């Protein structure tokens, strides 16, 4: 079965890993990418999504999305994690294409209507474009096959003790997305922090696939510097690729179902919680993972690259 996916992304080093995995997977068809502020500005995110599409040699439409959160002021980019241009110390990469002439939220709505019950949305950045699409046309929820979100976490945060970065960057948008009745899998820090790669993994990829693995190995050095300075060991969490692997390899995940809500102000802003509100739909939340299985799935898929 081919999964038709739209990746909503703020590339971003682990975004690059996720997009390469999806692009190389024989059962995934990336029908579009939408860009969003987050790790980098909206401008850089759109450019970087095109960089990644061109690097895998695929013609993937990229629609430019939100430059700021729906309600609150922006928190600012994560250049200390992903680098000023989003791929570590790499300078801005040349591109030949440009974004399509349609804003991200309209692109998402149009694609869902053109492919009813076929599109899987994969937001791996702040949820602004997804919430804007829902606001623009609430009927998309019933026509979307599934939504796989990298974000949140029921037991841990990363930017604060409580909040994960993608949710923290637009908590109002995230809360609106979780309030909608569609089939969400929230792939959060509960599992993504368990899937980790180390320098030798990326060296292996660089040796076998210079175009893709070499790019990742170069970009990931800065990302691993960040992890080394914060956690005392050189390696990195595989956040965004884990969310895509949950689509292709659900057997690796132990999934609970919970209604979810997001705290939108105060000290715990951006925290994802189990909701007791009976009007909220239940969503899937992976709470444990075969981390080695997911990691080897990622490495072997990139190794088949070119
Ligand atoms: C998430 O935040 C971003 O920095 C990463 O790309 C990932 O999507 C992890 O919290
Ligand atoms: Ca991301």
Tab-separated table of C-alpha atoms and ligand atoms in Angstrom:
chain	number	residue	atom	x	y	z
A	1	UNK	CA	0.000	0.000	0.000
A	2	UNK	CA	1.340	3.420	-0.901
A	3	UNK	CA	1.014	6.122	1.729
A	4	UNK	CA	0.256	9.535	0.197
A	5	UNK	CA	1.728	12.046	2.615
A	6	UNK	CA	2.118	15.801	2.997
A	7	UNK	CA	5.069	16.705	5.220
A	8	UNK	CA	4.624	19.992	7.084
A	9	UNK	CA	8.123	20.947	8.126
A	10	UNK	CA	10.606	23.485	9.523
A	11	UNK	CA	13.905	22.040	8.205
A	12	UNK	CA	15.846	21.508	10.453
A	13	UNK	CA	18.327	18.632	10.754
A	14	UNK	CA	15.978	15.915	12.000
A	15	UNK	CA	13.405	17.185	9.484
A	16	UNK	CA	15.979	16.411	6.777
A	17	UNK	CA	16.323	12.879	8.181
A	18	UNK	CA	12.529	12.415	8.099
A	19	UNK	CA	12.159	13.777	4.568
A	20	UNK	CA	14.993	11.626	3.210
A	21	UNK	CA	13.516	8.534	4.874
A	22	UNK	CA	10.090	9.258	3.364
A	23	UNK	CA	11.486	10.100	-0.070
A	24	UNK	CA	13.494	6.885	-0.248
A	25	UNK	CA	10.749	4.608	1.112
A	26	UNK	CA	9.132	2.600	-1.697
A	27	UNK	CA	5.709	2.698	-0.012
A	28	UNK	CA	5.616	6.475	0.530
A	29	UNK	CA	4.589	9.073	-2.034
A	30	UNK	CA	5.347	12.605	-0.798
A	31	UNK	CA	2.593	14.507	-2.627
A	32	UNK	CA	3.658	17.835	-1.178
A	33	UNK	CA	5.585	19.640	1.495
A	34	UNK	CA	4.456	22.700	3.394
A	35	UNK	CA	6.909	24.864	5.271
A	36	UNK	CA	6.503	26.596	8.597
A	37	UNK	CA	8.579	28.798	10.918
A	38	UNK	CA	10.159	26.974	13.854
A	39	UNK	CA	13.729	25.749	13.791
A	40	UNK	CA	14.353	28.500	11.211
A	41	UNK	CA	12.399	31.419	9.746
A	42	UNK	CA	9.553	30.780	7.297
A	43	UNK	CA	11.784	31.987	4.422
A	44	UNK	CA	14.588	29.585	5.250
A	45	UNK	CA	12.147	26.724	5.944
A	46	UNK	CA	10.620	27.024	2.451
A	47	UNK	CA	14.035	27.190	0.847
A	48	UNK	CA	15.326	24.219	2.840
A	49	UNK	CA	12.306	22.066	1.955
A	50	UNK	CA	13.180	22.687	-1.709
A	51	UNK	CA	16.854	21.910	-1.012
A	52	UNK	CA	15.830	18.504	0.382
A	53	UNK	CA	13.398	17.702	-2.452
A	54	UNK	CA	16.064	18.548	-5.018
A	55	UNK	CA	18.684	16.505	-3.204
A	56	UNK	CA	16.545	13.379	-3.500
A	57	UNK	CA	15.838	14.207	-7.134
A	58	UNK	CA	12.074	14.275	-6.726
A	59	UNK	CA	9.579	16.815	-7.996
A	60	UNK	CA	7.691	17.631	-4.816
A	61	UNK	CA	5.569	20.807	-4.670
A	62	UNK	CA	6.541	22.991	-1.706
A	63	UNK	CA	3.942	25.460	-0.411
A	64	UNK	CA	5.156	28.225	1.865
A	65	UNK	CA	3.374	28.518	5.189
A	66	UNK	CA	3.112	30.490	8.389
A	67	UNK	CA	5.818	32.892	9.546
A	68	UNK	CA	4.485	33.201	13.100
A	69	UNK	CA	2.136	31.553	15.591
A	70	UNK	CA	-1.648	32.051	15.343
A	71	UNK	CA	-2.086	34.005	18.567
A	72	UNK	CA	1.064	34.638	20.555
A	73	UNK	CA	4.356	36.322	19.710
A	74	UNK	CA	7.048	34.021	18.252
A	75	UNK	CA	9.533	32.390	20.627
A	76	UNK	CA	12.368	32.822	18.125
A	77	UNK	CA	14.231	30.302	15.982
A	78	UNK	CA	16.273	27.345	17.281
A	79	UNK	CA	19.538	28.279	15.569
A	80	UNK	CA	21.451	26.990	18.611
A	81	UNK	CA	20.129	23.480	17.803
A	82	UNK	CA	19.905	23.456	13.999
A	83	UNK	CA	22.276	26.248	12.882
A	84	UNK	CA	21.509	29.649	11.377
A	85	UNK	CA	20.543	28.195	7.979
A	86	UNK	CA	18.938	25.056	9.457
A	87	UNK	CA	21.515	22.461	8.424
A	88	UNK	CA	24.212	22.917	11.033
A	89	UNK	CA	27.169	24.950	9.821
A	90	UNK	CA	26.297	24.515	6.137
A	91	UNK	CA	25.769	27.806	4.313
A	92	UNK	CA	22.471	28.373	2.448
A	93	UNK	CA	22.255	25.677	-0.208
A	94	UNK	CA	21.541	26.558	-3.853
A	95	UNK	CA	18.116	25.672	-5.292
A	96	UNK	CA	16.703	25.733	-8.791
A	97	UNK	CA	12.975	25.527	-7.970
A	98	UNK	CA	10.689	27.830	-6.021
A	99	UNK	CA	7.614	27.439	-3.818
A	100	UNK	CA	4.260	26.899	-5.548
A	101	UNK	CA	2.003	29.918	-5.809
A	102	UNK	CA	-0.442	28.806	-3.090
A	103	UNK	CA	-0.234	29.292	0.685
A	104	UNK	CA	0.390	26.142	2.717
A	105	UNK	CA	-3.024	25.963	4.406
A	106	UNK	CA	-4.855	26.299	1.079
A	107	UNK	CA	-2.574	23.710	-0.520
A	108	UNK	CA	-3.372	21.277	2.324
A	109	UNK	CA	-7.144	21.806	1.969
A	110	UNK	CA	-7.069	21.458	-1.818
A	111	UNK	CA	-5.012	18.264	-1.734
A	112	UNK	CA	-7.307	16.665	0.851
A	113	UNK	CA	-10.379	17.429	-1.269
A	114	UNK	CA	-8.689	16.166	-4.433
A	115	UNK	CA	-7.690	12.894	-2.671
A	116	UNK	CA	-10.494	12.266	-0.138
A	117	UNK	CA	-9.563	9.814	2.648
A	118	UNK	CA	-6.140	9.237	1.112
A	119	UNK	CA	-3.867	11.967	2.486
A	120	UNK	CA	-1.794	11.484	5.627
A	121	UNK	CA	-0.654	14.803	7.093
A	122	UNK	CA	2.764	14.655	8.760
A	123	UNK	CA	3.445	17.823	10.734
A	124	UNK	CA	7.012	17.765	12.058
A	125	UNK	CA	7.122	21.458	12.996
A	126	UNK	CA	4.779	23.854	14.831
A	127	UNK	CA	1.119	23.080	14.021
A	128	UNK	CA	0.229	26.530	12.682
A	129	UNK	CA	-0.386	25.528	9.044
A	130	UNK	CA	-2.513	22.556	10.104
A	131	UNK	CA	-4.673	24.655	12.441
A	132	UNK	CA	-5.004	27.345	9.752
A	133	UNK	CA	-6.128	24.689	7.260
A	134	UNK	CA	-8.751	23.456	9.754
A	135	UNK	CA	-9.927	27.005	10.393
A	136	UNK	CA	-10.070	27.710	6.637
A	137	UNK	CA	-12.100	24.547	5.969
A	138	UNK	CA	-13.202	22.399	8.936
A	139	UNK	CA	-14.575	19.735	6.538
A	140	UNK	CA	-11.012	18.537	5.844
A	141	UNK	CA	-10.930	16.665	9.168
A	142	UNK	CA	-13.442	14.062	7.949
A	143	UNK	CA	-11.609	13.647	4.628
A	144	UNK	CA	-8.049	13.243	5.966
A	145	UNK	CA	-6.860	9.655	6.276
A	146	UNK	CA	-4.637	10.317	9.313
A	147	UNK	CA	-2.389	12.873	10.981
A	148	UNK	CA	1.014	11.827	12.341
A	149	UNK	CA	2.431	14.600	14.503
A	150	UNK	CA	5.949	14.867	15.849
A	151	UNK	CA	5.258	16.881	18.932
A	152	UNK	CA	4.330	16.921	22.562
A	153	UNK	CA	4.855	14.224	25.136
A	154	UNK	CA	2.866	13.120	28.159
A	155	UNK	CA	5.803	12.640	30.509
A	156	UNK	CA	8.516	15.046	29.420
A	157	UNK	CA	9.446	18.305	27.732
A	158	UNK	CA	12.550	19.514	25.945
A	159	UNK	CA	12.446	23.310	25.593
A	160	UNK	CA	11.034	23.542	29.106
A	161	UNK	CA	10.453	20.935	31.776
A	162	UNK	CA	6.885	20.644	30.456
A	163	UNK	CA	6.856	21.538	26.767
A	164	UNK	CA	8.129	20.053	23.528
A	165	UNK	CA	9.418	22.583	20.954
A	166	UNK	CA	6.840	22.131	18.164
A	167	UNK	CA	3.888	22.472	20.543
A	168	UNK	CA	5.538	25.285	22.540
A	169	UNK	CA	6.076	27.270	19.328
A	170	UNK	CA	2.319	27.459	18.711
A	171	UNK	CA	0.280	25.992	21.583
A	172	UNK	CA	-3.006	27.536	20.405
A	173	UNK	CA	-2.643	25.866	17.015
A	174	UNK	CA	-1.765	22.530	18.610
A	175	UNK	CA	-4.774	22.672	20.917
A	176	UNK	CA	-7.100	23.342	17.958
A	177	UNK	CA	-5.604	20.396	16.054
A	178	UNK	CA	-6.102	18.020	19.007
A	179	UNK	CA	-9.693	19.261	19.471
A	180	UNK	CA	-10.650	18.184	15.938
A	181	UNK	CA	-12.164	14.796	15.161
A	182	UNK	CA	-9.597	13.155	12.977
A	183	UNK	CA	-7.245	10.227	13.355
A	184	UNK	CA	-4.192	11.703	15.089
A	185	UNK	CA	-1.118	9.816	16.234
A	186	UNK	CA	0.939	12.084	18.498
A	187	UNK	CA	4.507	10.823	18.230
A	188	UNK	CA	5.996	12.722	21.140
A	189	UNK	CA	9.071	12.863	23.322
A	190	UNK	CA	7.862	9.774	25.234
A	191	UNK	CA	9.174	7.744	22.289
A	192	UNK	CA	11.306	10.052	20.134
A	193	UNK	CA	13.881	10.580	22.896
A	194	UNK	CA	14.364	6.819	23.117
A	195	UNK	CA	15.474	6.556	19.471
A	196	UNK	CA	19.024	7.831	19.238
A	197	UNK	CA	21.859	7.758	16.741
A	198	UNK	CA	25.572	8.266	17.390
A	199	UNK	CA	28.416	9.582	15.190
A	200	UNK	CA	29.293	6.105	13.878
A	201	UNK	CA	25.759	5.717	12.483
A	202	UNK	CA	26.087	8.838	10.364
A	203	UNK	CA	29.632	7.934	9.298
A	204	UNK	CA	28.213	4.637	8.037
A	205	UNK	CA	25.558	6.518	6.044
A	206	UNK	CA	28.097	8.952	4.607
A	207	UNK	CA	30.271	6.078	3.435
A	208	UNK	CA	27.429	4.231	1.728
A	209	UNK	CA	25.404	7.119	0.271
A	210	UNK	CA	27.446	10.317	-0.108
A	211	UNK	CA	24.589	12.418	-1.571
A	212	UNK	CA	22.100	11.716	1.216
A	213	UNK	CA	24.143	10.188	4.039
A	214	UNK	CA	27.007	12.596	3.394
A	215	UNK	CA	24.636	15.559	3.649
A	216	UNK	CA	23.187	14.242	6.921
A	217	UNK	CA	26.611	13.474	8.369
A	218	UNK	CA	27.763	17.026	7.665
A	219	UNK	CA	24.592	18.682	9.011
A	220	UNK	CA	24.288	16.477	12.096
A	221	UNK	CA	27.667	17.451	13.586
A	222	UNK	CA	26.222	20.758	14.858
A	223	UNK	CA	23.102	18.959	16.170
A	224	UNK	CA	25.302	16.480	18.038
A	225	UNK	CA	27.376	19.368	19.440
A	226	UNK	CA	24.153	20.663	20.981
A	227	UNK	CA	23.319	17.271	22.483
A	228	UNK	CA	26.883	16.874	23.756
A	229	UNK	CA	26.794	20.261	25.495
A	230	UNK	CA	23.370	19.629	27.071
A	231	UNK	CA	23.357	15.918	27.781
A	232	UNK	CA	27.066	15.142	27.992
A	233	UNK	CA	27.109	12.589	25.193
A	234	UNK	CA	27.600	12.874	21.478
A	235	UNK	CA	24.533	11.563	19.681
A	236	UNK	CA	21.059	12.845	18.914
A	237	UNK	CA	17.359	12.143	19.315
A	238	UNK	CA	15.669	11.027	16.115
A	239	UNK	CA	12.462	13.043	16.626
A	240	UNK	CA	11.077	13.713	13.163
A	241	UNK	CA	12.069	10.457	11.410
A	242	UNK	CA	10.446	8.487	14.244
A	243	UNK	CA	7.095	10.113	13.412
A	244	UNK	CA	7.331	9.022	9.766
A	245	UNK	CA	8.473	5.516	10.736
A	246	UNK	CA	5.319	5.231	12.882
A	247	UNK	CA	3.355	5.318	9.601
A	248	UNK	CA	5.334	2.601	7.830
A	249	UNK	CA	6.217	0.431	10.858
A	250	UNK	CA	3.520	0.702	13.547
A	251	UNK	CA	4.620	-2.684	14.936
A	252	UNK	CA	7.498	-0.960	16.737
A	253	UNK	CA	5.188	1.222	18.858
A	254	UNK	CA	3.076	0.582	21.978
A	255	UNK	CA	0.101	2.857	21.550
A	256	UNK	CA	-2.361	4.235	24.112
A	257	UNK	CA	-5.425	6.336	23.331
A	258	UNK	CA	-6.129	9.595	25.103
A	259	UNK	CA	-8.062	12.801	24.567
A	260	UNK	CA	-5.459	15.565	24.481
A	261	UNK	CA	-5.237	19.258	25.260
A	262	UNK	CA	-2.497	21.855	25.371
A	263	UNK	CA	-1.766	24.472	28.024
A	264	UNK	CA	-1.739	27.831	26.241
A	265	UNK	CA	-0.412	30.173	28.933
A	266	UNK	CA	1.498	30.360	32.183
A	267	UNK	CA	4.579	28.461	33.345
A	268	UNK	CA	3.433	25.219	31.707
A	269	UNK	CA	2.686	26.779	28.313
A	270	UNK	CA	3.027	24.216	25.543
A	271	UNK	CA	2.501	21.177	27.755
A	272	UNK	CA	0.396	18.381	26.221
A	273	UNK	CA	-1.992	16.731	28.675
A	274	UNK	CA	-4.533	13.949	28.798
A	275	UNK	CA	-7.840	15.808	28.638
A	276	UNK	CA	-10.826	15.004	30.845
A	277	UNK	CA	-13.117	17.050	28.604
A	278	UNK	CA	-15.704	14.497	27.331
A	279	UNK	CA	-16.244	16.505	24.148
A	280	UNK	CA	-12.639	15.928	23.037
A	281	UNK	CA	-11.894	13.052	20.623
A	282	UNK	CA	-9.429	10.360	21.584
A	283	UNK	CA	-6.121	10.147	19.734
A	284	UNK	CA	-3.317	7.632	19.508
A	285	UNK	CA	-0.254	8.272	21.650
A	286	UNK	CA	2.758	5.950	21.372
A	287	UNK	CA	4.174	5.530	24.881
A	288	UNK	CA	6.892	2.961	24.212
A	289	UNK	CA	8.970	1.965	21.222
A	290	UNK	CA	11.364	-0.681	19.963
A	291	UNK	CA	14.052	1.982	19.620
A	292	UNK	CA	16.601	-0.307	17.998
A	293	UNK	CA	14.034	-1.458	15.428
A	294	UNK	CA	13.173	2.125	14.469
A	295	UNK	CA	16.814	3.148	14.316
A	296	UNK	CA	17.799	0.230	12.060
A	297	UNK	CA	14.781	0.930	9.830
A	298	UNK	CA	16.017	4.501	9.391
A	299	UNK	CA	19.633	3.545	8.749
A	300	UNK	CA	18.818	0.817	6.258
A	301	UNK	CA	16.412	3.062	4.314
A	302	UNK	CA	18.994	5.841	3.983
A	303	UNK	CA	21.631	3.274	3.006
A	304	UNK	CA	19.513	2.242	0.037
A	305	UNK	CA	19.686	5.866	-1.129
A	306	UNK	CA	22.003	7.309	-3.679
B	1	LIG	C1	11.115	18.946	17.375
B	1	LIG	O1	11.507	20.310	17.441
B	1	LIG	C2	12.370	20.622	16.380
B	1	LIG	O2	13.487	21.294	16.860
B	1	LIG	C3	12.755	19.326	15.728
B	1	LIG	O3	12.935	19.492	14.321
B	1	LIG	C4	11.594	18.429	16.036
B	1	LIG	O4	10.565	18.581	15.083
B	1	LIG	C5	11.679	18.209	18.579
B	1	LIG	O5	11.196	18.758	19.765
B	2	LIG	CA1	10.992	19.655	12.899
